[in-house]
mmCIF file of C-alpha atoms and ligand atoms in Angstrom:
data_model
loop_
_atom_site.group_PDB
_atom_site.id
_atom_site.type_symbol
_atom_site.label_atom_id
_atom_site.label_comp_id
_atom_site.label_asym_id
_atom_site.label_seq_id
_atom_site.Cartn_x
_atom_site.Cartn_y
_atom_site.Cartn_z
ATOM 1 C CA UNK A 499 9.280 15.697 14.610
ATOM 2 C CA UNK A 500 11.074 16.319 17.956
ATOM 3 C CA UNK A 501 9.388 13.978 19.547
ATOM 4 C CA UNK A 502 10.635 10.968 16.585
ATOM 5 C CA UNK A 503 14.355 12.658 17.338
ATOM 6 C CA UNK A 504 13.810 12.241 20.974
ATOM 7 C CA UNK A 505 11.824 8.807 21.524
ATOM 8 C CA UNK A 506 12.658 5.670 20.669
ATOM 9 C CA UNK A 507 9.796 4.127 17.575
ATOM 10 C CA UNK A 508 9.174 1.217 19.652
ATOM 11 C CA UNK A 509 6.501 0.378 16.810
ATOM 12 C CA UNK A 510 8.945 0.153 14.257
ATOM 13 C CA UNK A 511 11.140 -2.595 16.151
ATOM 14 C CA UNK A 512 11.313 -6.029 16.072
ATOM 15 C CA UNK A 513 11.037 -8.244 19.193
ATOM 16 C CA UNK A 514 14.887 -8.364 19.933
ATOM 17 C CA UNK A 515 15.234 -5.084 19.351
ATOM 18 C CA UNK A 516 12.003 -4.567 21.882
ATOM 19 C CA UNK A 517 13.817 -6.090 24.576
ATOM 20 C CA UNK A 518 17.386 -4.419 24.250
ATOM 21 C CA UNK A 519 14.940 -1.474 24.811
ATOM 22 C CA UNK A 520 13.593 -2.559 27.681
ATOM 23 C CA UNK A 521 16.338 -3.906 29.402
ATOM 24 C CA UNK A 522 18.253 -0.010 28.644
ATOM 25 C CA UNK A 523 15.025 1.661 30.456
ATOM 26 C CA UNK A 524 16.104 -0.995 33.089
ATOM 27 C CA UNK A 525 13.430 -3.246 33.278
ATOM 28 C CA UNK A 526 13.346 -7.183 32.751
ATOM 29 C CA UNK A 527 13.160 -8.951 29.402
ATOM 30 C CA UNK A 528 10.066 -10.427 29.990
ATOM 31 C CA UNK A 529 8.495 -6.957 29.965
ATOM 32 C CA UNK A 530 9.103 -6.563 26.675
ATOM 33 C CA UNK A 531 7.372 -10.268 25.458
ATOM 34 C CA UNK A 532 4.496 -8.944 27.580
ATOM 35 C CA UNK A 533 4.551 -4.935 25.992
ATOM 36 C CA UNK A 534 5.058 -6.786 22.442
ATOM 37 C CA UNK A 535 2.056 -9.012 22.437
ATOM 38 C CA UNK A 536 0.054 -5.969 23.645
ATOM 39 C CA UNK A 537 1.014 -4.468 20.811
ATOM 40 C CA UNK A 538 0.726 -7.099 17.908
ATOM 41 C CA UNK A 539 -3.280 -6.998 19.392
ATOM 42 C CA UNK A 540 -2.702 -3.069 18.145
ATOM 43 C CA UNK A 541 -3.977 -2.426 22.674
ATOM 44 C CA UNK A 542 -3.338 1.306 23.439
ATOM 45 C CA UNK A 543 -0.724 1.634 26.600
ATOM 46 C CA UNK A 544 -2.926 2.989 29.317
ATOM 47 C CA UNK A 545 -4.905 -0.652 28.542
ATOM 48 C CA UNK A 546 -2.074 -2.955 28.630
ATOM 49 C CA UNK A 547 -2.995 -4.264 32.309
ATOM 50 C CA UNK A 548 -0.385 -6.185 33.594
ATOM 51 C CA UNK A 549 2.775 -4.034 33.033
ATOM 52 C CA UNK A 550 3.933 -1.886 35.777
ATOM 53 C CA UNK A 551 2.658 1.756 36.100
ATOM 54 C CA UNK A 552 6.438 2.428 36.728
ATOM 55 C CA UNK A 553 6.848 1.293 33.463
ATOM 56 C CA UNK A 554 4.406 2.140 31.770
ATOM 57 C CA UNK A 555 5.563 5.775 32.763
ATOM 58 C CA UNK A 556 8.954 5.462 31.705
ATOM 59 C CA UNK A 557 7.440 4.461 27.990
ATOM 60 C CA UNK A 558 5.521 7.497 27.897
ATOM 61 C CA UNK A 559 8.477 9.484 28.344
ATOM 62 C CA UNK A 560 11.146 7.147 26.345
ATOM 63 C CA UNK A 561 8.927 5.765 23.601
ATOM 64 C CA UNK A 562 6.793 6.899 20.585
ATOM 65 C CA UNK A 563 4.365 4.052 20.279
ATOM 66 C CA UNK A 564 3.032 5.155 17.227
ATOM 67 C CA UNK A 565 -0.678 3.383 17.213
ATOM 68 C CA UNK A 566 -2.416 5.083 14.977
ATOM 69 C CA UNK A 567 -6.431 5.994 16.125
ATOM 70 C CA UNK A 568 -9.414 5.501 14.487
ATOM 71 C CA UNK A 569 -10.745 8.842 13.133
ATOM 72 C CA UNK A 570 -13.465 7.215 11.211
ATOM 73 C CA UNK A 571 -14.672 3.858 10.793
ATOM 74 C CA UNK A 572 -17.060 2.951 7.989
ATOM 75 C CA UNK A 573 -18.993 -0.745 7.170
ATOM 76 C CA UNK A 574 -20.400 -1.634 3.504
ATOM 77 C CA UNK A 575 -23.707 -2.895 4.198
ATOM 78 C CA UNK A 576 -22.760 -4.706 0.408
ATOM 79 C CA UNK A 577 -20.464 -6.721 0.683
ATOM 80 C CA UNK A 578 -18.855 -5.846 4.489
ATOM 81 C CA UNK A 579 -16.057 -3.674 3.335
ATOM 82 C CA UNK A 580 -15.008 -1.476 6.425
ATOM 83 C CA UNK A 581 -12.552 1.605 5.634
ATOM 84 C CA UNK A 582 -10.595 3.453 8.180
ATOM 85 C CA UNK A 583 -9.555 6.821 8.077
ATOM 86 C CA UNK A 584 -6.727 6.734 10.323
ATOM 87 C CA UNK A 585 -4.920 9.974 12.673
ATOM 88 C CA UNK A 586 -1.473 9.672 13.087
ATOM 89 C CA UNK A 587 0.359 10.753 16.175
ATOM 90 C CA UNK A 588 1.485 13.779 13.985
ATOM 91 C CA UNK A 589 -2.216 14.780 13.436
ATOM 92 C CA UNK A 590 -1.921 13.588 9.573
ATOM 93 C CA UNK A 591 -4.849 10.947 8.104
ATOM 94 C CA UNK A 592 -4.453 7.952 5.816
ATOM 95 C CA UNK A 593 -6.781 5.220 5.219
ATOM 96 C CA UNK A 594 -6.680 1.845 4.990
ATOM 97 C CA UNK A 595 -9.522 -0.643 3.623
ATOM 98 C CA UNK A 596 -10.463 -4.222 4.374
ATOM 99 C CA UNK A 597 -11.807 -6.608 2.495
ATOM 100 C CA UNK A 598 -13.655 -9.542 2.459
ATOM 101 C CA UNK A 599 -12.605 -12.627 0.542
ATOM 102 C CA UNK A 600 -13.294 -16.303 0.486
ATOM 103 C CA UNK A 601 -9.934 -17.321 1.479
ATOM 104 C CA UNK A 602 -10.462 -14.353 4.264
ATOM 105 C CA UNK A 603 -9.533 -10.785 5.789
ATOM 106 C CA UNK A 604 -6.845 -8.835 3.005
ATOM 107 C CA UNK A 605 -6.397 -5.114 4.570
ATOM 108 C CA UNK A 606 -5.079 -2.401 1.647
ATOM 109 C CA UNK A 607 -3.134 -0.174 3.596
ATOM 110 C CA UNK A 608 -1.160 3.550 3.026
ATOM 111 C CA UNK A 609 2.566 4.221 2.540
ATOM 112 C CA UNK A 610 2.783 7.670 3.055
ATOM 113 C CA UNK A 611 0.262 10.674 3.855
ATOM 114 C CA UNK A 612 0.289 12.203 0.455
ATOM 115 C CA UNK A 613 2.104 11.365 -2.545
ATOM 116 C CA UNK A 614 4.562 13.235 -4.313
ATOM 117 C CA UNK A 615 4.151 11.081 -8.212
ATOM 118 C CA UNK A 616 1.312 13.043 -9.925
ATOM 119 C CA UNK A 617 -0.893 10.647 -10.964
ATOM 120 C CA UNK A 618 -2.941 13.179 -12.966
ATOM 121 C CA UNK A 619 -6.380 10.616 -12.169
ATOM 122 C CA UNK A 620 -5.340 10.341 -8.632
ATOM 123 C CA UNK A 621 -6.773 12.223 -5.371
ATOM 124 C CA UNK A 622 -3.537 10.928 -3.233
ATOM 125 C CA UNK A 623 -1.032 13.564 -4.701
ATOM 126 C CA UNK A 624 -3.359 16.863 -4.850
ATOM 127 C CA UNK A 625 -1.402 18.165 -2.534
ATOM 128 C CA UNK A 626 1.940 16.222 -2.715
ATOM 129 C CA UNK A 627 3.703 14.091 -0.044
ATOM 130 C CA UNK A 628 3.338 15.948 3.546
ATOM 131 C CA UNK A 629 5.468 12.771 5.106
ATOM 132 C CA UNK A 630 6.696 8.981 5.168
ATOM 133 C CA UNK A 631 5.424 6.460 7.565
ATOM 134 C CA UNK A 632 7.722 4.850 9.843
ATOM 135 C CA UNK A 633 7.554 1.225 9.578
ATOM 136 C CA UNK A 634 5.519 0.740 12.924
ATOM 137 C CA UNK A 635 2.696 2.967 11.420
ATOM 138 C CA UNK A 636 2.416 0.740 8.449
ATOM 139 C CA UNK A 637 2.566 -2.244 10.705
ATOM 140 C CA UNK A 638 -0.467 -0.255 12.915
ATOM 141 C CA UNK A 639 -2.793 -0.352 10.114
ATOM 142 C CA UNK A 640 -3.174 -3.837 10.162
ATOM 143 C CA UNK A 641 -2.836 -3.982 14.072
ATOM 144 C CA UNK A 642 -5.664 -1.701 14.699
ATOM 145 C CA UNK A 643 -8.097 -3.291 12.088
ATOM 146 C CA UNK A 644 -7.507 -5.993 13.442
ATOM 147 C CA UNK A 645 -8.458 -5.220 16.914
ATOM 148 C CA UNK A 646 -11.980 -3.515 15.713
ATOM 149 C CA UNK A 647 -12.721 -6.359 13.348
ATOM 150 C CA UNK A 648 -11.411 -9.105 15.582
ATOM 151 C CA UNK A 649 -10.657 -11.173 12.908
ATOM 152 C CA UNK A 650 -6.727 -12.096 11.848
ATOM 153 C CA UNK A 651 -6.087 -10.510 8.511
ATOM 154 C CA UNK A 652 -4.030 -12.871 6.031
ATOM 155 C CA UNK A 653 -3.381 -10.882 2.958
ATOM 156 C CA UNK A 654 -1.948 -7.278 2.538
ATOM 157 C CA UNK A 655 -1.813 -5.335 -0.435
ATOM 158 C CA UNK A 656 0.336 -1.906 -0.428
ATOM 159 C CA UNK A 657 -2.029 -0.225 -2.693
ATOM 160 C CA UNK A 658 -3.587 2.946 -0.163
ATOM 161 C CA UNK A 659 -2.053 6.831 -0.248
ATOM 162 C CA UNK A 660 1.430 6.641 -1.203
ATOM 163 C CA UNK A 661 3.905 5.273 -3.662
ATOM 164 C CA UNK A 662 5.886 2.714 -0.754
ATOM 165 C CA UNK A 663 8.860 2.559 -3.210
ATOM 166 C CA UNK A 664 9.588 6.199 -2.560
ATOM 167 C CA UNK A 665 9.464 5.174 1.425
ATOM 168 C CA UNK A 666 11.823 2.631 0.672
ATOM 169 C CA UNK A 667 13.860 1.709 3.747
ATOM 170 C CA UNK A 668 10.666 2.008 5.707
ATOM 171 C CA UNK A 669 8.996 -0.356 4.033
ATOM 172 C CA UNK A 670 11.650 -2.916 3.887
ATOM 173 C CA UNK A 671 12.160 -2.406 7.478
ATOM 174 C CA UNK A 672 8.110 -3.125 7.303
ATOM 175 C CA UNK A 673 7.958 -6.331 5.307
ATOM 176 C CA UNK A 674 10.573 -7.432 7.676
ATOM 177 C CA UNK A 675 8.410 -7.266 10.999
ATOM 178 C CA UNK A 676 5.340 -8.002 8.854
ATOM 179 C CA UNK A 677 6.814 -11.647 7.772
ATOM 180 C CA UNK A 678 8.676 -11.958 11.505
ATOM 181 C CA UNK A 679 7.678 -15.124 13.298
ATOM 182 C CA UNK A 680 7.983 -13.200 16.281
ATOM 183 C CA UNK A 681 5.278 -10.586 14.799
ATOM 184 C CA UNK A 682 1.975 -11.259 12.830
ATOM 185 C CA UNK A 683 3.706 -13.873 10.836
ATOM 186 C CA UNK A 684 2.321 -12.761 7.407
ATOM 187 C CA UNK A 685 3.304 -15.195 4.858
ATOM 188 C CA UNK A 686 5.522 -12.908 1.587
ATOM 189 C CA UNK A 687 3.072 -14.433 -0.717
ATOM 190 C CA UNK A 688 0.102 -13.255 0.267
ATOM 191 C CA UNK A 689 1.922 -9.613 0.239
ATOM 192 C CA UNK A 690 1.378 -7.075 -2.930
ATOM 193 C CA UNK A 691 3.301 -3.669 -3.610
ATOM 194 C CA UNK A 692 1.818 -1.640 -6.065
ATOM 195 C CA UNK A 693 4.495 0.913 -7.286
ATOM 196 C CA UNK A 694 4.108 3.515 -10.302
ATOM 197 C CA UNK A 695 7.188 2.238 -11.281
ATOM 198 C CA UNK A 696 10.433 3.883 -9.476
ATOM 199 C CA UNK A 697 12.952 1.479 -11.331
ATOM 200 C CA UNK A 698 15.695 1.874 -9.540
ATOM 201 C CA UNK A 699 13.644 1.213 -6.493
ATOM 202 C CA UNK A 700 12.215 -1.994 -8.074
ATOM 203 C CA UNK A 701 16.046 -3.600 -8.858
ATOM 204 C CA UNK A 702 16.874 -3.019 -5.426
ATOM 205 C CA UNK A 703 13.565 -4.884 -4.021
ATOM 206 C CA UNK A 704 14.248 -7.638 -6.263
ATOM 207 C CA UNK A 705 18.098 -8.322 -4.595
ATOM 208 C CA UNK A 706 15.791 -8.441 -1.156
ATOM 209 C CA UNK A 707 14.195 -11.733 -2.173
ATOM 210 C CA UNK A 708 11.190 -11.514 -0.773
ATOM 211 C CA UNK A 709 8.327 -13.508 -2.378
ATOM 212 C CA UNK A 710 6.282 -10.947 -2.517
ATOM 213 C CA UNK A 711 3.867 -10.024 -5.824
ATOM 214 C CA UNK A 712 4.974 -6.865 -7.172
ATOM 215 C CA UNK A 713 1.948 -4.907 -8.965
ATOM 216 C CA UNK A 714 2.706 -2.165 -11.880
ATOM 217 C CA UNK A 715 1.144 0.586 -12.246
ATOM 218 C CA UNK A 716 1.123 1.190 -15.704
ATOM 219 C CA UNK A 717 -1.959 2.808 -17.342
ATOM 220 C CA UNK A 718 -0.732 3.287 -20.691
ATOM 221 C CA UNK A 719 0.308 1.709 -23.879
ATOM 222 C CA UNK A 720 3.097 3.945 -24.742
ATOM 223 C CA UNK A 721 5.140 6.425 -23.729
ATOM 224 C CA UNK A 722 2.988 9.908 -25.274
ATOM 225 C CA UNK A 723 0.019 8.643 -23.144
ATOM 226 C CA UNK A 724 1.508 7.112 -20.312
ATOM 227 C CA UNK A 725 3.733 11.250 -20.026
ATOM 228 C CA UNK A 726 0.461 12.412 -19.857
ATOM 229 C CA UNK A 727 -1.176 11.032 -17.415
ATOM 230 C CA UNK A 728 2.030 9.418 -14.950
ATOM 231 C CA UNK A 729 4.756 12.242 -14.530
ATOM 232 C CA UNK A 730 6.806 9.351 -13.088
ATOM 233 C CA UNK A 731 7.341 8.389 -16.909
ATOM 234 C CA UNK A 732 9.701 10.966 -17.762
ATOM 235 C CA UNK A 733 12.069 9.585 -15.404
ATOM 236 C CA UNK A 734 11.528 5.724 -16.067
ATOM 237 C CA UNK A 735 10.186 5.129 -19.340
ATOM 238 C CA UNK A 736 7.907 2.153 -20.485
ATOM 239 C CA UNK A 737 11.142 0.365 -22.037
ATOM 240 C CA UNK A 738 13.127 0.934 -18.419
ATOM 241 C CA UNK A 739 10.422 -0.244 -16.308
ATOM 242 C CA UNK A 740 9.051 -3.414 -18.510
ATOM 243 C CA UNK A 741 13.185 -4.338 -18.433
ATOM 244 C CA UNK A 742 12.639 -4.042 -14.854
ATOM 245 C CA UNK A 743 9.754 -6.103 -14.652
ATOM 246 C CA UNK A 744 11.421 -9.093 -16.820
ATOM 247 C CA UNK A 745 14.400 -8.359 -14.412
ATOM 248 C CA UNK A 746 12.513 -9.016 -11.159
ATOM 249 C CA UNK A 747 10.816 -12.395 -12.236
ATOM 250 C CA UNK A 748 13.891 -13.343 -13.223
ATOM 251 C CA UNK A 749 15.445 -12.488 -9.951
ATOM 252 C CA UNK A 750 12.234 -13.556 -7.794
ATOM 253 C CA UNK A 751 10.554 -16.136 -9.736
ATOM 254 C CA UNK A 752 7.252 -14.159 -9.010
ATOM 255 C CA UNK A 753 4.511 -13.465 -11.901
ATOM 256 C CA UNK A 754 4.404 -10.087 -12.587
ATOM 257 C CA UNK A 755 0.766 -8.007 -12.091
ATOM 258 C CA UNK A 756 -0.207 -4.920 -14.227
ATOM 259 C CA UNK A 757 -2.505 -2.690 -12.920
ATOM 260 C CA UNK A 758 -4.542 -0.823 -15.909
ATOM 261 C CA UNK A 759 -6.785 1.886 -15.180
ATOM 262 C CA UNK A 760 -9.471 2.487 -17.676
ATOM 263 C CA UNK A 761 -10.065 6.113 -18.342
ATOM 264 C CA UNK A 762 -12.574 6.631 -21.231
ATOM 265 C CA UNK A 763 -10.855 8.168 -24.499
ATOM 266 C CA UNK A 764 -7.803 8.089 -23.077
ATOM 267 C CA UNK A 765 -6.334 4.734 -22.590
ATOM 268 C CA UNK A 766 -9.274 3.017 -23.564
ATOM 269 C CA UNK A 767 -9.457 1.813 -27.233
ATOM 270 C CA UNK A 768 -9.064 -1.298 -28.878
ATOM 271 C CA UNK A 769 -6.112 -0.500 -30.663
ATOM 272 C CA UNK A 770 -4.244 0.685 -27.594
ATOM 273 C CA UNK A 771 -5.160 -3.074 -25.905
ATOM 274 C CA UNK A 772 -3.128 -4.757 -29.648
ATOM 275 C CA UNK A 773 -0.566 -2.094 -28.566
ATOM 276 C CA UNK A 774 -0.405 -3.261 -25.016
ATOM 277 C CA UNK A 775 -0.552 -7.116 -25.415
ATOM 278 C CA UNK A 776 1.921 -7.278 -27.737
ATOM 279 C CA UNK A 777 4.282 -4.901 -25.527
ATOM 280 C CA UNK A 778 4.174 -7.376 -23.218
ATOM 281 C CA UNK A 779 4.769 -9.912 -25.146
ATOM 282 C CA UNK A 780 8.213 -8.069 -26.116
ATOM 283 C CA UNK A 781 9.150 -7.637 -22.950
ATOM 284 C CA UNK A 782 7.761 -10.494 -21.137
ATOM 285 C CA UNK A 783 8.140 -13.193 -23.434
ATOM 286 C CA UNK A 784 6.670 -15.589 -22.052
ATOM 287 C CA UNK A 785 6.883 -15.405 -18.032
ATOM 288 C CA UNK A 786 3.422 -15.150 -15.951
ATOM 289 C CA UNK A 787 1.963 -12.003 -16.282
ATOM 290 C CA UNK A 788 -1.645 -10.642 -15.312
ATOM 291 C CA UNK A 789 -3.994 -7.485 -15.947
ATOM 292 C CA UNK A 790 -5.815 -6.469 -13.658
ATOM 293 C CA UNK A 791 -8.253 -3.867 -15.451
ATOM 294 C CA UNK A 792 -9.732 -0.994 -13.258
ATOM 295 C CA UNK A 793 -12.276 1.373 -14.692
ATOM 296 C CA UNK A 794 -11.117 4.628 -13.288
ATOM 297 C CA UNK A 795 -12.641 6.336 -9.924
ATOM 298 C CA UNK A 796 -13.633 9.387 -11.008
ATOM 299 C CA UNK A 797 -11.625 12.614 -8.596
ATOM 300 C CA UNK A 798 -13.603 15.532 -8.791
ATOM 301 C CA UNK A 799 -10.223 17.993 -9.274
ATOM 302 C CA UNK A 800 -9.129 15.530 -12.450
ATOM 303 C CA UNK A 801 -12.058 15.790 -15.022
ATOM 304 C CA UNK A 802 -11.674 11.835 -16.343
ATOM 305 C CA UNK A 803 -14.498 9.591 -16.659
ATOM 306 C CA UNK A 804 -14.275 6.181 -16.790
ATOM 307 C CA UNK A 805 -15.210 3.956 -19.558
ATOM 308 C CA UNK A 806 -18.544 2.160 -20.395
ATOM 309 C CA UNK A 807 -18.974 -1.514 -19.457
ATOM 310 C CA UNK A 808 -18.819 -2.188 -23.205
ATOM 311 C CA UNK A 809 -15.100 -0.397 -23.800
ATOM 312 C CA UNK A 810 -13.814 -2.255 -20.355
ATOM 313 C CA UNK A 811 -14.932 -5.204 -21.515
ATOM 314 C CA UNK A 812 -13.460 -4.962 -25.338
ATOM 315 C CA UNK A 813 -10.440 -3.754 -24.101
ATOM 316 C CA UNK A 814 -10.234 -7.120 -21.659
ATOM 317 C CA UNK A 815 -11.252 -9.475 -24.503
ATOM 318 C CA UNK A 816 -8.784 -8.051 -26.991
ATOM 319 C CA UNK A 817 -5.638 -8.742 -24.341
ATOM 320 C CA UNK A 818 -7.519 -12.303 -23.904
ATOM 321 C CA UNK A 819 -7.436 -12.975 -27.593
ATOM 322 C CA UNK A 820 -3.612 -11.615 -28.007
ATOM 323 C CA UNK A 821 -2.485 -14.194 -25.297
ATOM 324 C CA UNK A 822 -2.910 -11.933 -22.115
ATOM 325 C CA UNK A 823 -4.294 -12.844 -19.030
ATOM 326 C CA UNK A 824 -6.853 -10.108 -17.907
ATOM 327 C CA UNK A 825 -9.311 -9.794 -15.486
ATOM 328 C CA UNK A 826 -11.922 -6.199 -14.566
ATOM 329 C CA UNK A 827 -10.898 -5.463 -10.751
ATOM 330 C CA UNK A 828 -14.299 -6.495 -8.883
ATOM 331 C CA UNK A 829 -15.302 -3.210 -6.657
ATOM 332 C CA UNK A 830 -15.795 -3.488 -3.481
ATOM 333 C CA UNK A 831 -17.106 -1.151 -0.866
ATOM 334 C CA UNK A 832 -18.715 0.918 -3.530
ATOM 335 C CA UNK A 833 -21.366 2.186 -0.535
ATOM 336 C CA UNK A 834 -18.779 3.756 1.256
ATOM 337 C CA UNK A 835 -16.232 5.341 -1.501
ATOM 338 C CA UNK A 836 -13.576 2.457 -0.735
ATOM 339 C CA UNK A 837 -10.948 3.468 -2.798
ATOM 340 C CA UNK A 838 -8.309 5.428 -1.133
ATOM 341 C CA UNK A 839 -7.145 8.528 -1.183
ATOM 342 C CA UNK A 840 -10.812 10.857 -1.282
ATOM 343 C CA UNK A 841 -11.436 10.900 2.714
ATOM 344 C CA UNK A 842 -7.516 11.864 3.652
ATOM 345 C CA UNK A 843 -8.148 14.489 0.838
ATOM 346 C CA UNK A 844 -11.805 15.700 2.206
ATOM 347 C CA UNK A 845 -10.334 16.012 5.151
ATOM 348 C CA UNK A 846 -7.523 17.821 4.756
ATOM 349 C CA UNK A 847 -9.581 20.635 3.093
ATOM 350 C CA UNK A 848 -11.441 20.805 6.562
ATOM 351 C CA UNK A 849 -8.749 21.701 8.314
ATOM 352 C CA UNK A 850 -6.919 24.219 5.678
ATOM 353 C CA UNK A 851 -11.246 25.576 5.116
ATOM 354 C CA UNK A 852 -11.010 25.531 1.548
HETATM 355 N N1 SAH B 299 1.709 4.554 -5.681
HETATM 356 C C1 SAH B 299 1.385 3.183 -5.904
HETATM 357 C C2 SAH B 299 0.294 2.631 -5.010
HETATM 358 C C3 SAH B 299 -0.876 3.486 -4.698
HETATM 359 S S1 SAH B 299 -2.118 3.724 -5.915
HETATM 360 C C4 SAH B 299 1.053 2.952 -7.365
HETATM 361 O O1 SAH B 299 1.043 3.907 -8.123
HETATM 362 O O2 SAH B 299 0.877 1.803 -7.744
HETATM 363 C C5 SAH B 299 -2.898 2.184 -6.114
HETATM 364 C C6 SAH B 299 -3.486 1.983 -7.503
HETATM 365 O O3 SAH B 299 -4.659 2.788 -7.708
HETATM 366 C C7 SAH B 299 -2.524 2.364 -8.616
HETATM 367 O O4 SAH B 299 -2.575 1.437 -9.645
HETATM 368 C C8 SAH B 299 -3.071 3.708 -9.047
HETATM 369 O O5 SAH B 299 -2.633 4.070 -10.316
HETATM 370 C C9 SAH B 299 -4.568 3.464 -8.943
HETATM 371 N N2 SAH B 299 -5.388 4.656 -8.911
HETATM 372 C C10 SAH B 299 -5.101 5.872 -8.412
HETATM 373 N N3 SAH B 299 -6.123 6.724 -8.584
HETATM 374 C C11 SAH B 299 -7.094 6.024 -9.176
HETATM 375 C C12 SAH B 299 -8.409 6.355 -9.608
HETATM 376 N N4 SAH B 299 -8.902 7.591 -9.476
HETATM 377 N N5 SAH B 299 -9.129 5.373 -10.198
HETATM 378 C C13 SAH B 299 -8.631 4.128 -10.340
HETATM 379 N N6 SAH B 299 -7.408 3.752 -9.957
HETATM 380 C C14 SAH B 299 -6.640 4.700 -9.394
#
């Protein structure tokens, strides 16, 4: 941490602030055009080769340039998948996963190492929230996989370790150097935030007006059940955070997406699918809405299965016959344990030798 208070995140900053950087260490503007397209190409320092080494040295001891480095790298031999386990300057690991789809390269990356929600079925928040990305590490996700792919990535979805609404102002700071002409140029729409629901948080992102999708983790069909499994839901109840939902299509004028994870004999039956579709309904009226339906990834510490093919798909075809708009979540990368959270955890318990 002395090194953040001391260094300047030159990760984190946009291209204006880049070059009142620059020009402070006493070097010309141009340096910093040249230092920022080495970095949207995610190039370590020692290989940007036509700076200065004068200035290059004067980085090293000004700057944090907080790339992160590949740890891991794997590749689905299915379906092309490649997952990252990422070290952060700090020495902490999160992972980020991309994905191919026909309209191209979307990149799921993490929002903090750790979680501190509680997501009983969840392997992020074992341990609880050890710290916050700074915007430039979020942004270096998507940098770096982009270098070893070589490919341009043109979705994102905020979806890895972390709930980004409780690393707010880094992650506004983020969509703002994401979207930046100057930067990678990301259009808001092809951006999703996934959020357990932090209400507040979710009012305040919909006065920012970006046109971003905003994805709900919600899991449950009422409040009992959804206690149970989402501490989150003692704070901001189904009735808060449904009011919040209305509240930001109304603001944004972007559909709504539920995220429902399918954990069998909990969430699971038919009645509890009537229950949620018609929820909805009530709180949604009639703005666009989706369900996106995700059998659950089984966590060794947690002890849930998830549900047959049979229950996943009754549960789907009841919210289609009450009017909702559901789909299953396809899984990708199922060769190389894809979804997030699992290798950041593994390792962790290397290093502690539990
Ligand atoms: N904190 C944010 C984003 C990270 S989790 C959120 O809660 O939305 C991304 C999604 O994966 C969430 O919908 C989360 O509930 C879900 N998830 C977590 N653990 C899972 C598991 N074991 N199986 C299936 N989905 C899981």
């Amino acid at each position: 941490m002395n090194e953040l208070r001391n260094k300047s995140d030159i990760l984190s900053m946009n291209l204006q602030e880049l070059t009142r950087f620059v020009e402070e260490l006493g070097f010309p503007k141009f340096r910093a055009k040249q230092l920022y397209g080495w970095m949207l190409k995610g190039i370590p320092l020692e290989q940007m080769n036509n700076l200065p080494a004068c200035f290059v040295e004067s980085l090293k001891s000004n700057a944090l340039y907080a790339l992160p480095a590949v740890e891991q790298k794997w590749v689905s031999s299915l379906d092309g998948t490649v997952k990252f386990l990422y070290r952060l300057h700090d020495g902490q690991f999160v992972e980020s996963v991309v994905m191919q789809y026909e309209h191209g390269l979307s990149i799921c990356i993490s929002s903090q190492a750790g979680c501190r929600m509680g997501c009983r079925f969840c392997a992020s928040t074992l341990h609880g929230k050890d710290r916050d990305l700074l915007p430039g590490e979020l942004l270096g996700q998507i940098l770096v996989a982009q270098r070893e792919i070589g490919k341009r990535i043109s979705s994102l979805v905020m979806m890895g370790i972390g709930e980004p609404l409780d690393n707010y102002d880094n992650v506004i700071r983020f969509l703002h150097l994401v979207t930046d002409k100057d930067g990678l140029n990301l259009g808001a729409r092809h951006i999703s935030l996934s959020t357990c629901g932090l209400v507040d948080k979710i009012y305040m992102l919909a006065k920012e007006q970006f046109q971003i999708t905003l994805s709900i983790s919600l899991h449950a069909y009422d409040d009992e059940k959804r206690s149970s499994i989402m501490p989150v839901n003692n704070k901001w109840n189904i009735d808060s955070l449904l009011r919040a939902c209305a509240s930001y299509f109304q603001t944004t004028g972007r559909r709504i997406s539920f995220e429902y994870t399918l954990i069998d004999g909990v969430n699971d039956d038919e009645e509890g699918a009537k229950k949620l579709a018609s929820l909805l309904h009530q709180y949604m009226k009639d703005m666009p809405l989706h369900v996106n339906l995700i059998p659950v990834n089984p966590v060794a510490e947690r002890g849930f299965d998830r549900s047959s093919k049979e229950r996943v798909e009754r549960f789907k075809q009841t919210l289609i016959r009450h009017g909702i708009n559901a789909t299953v979540r396809r899984k990708l990368g199922a060769d190389i344990d894809a979804s997030c959270g699992q290798l950041r955890h593994k390792k962790r318990e290397e290093r502690v030798g539990t």
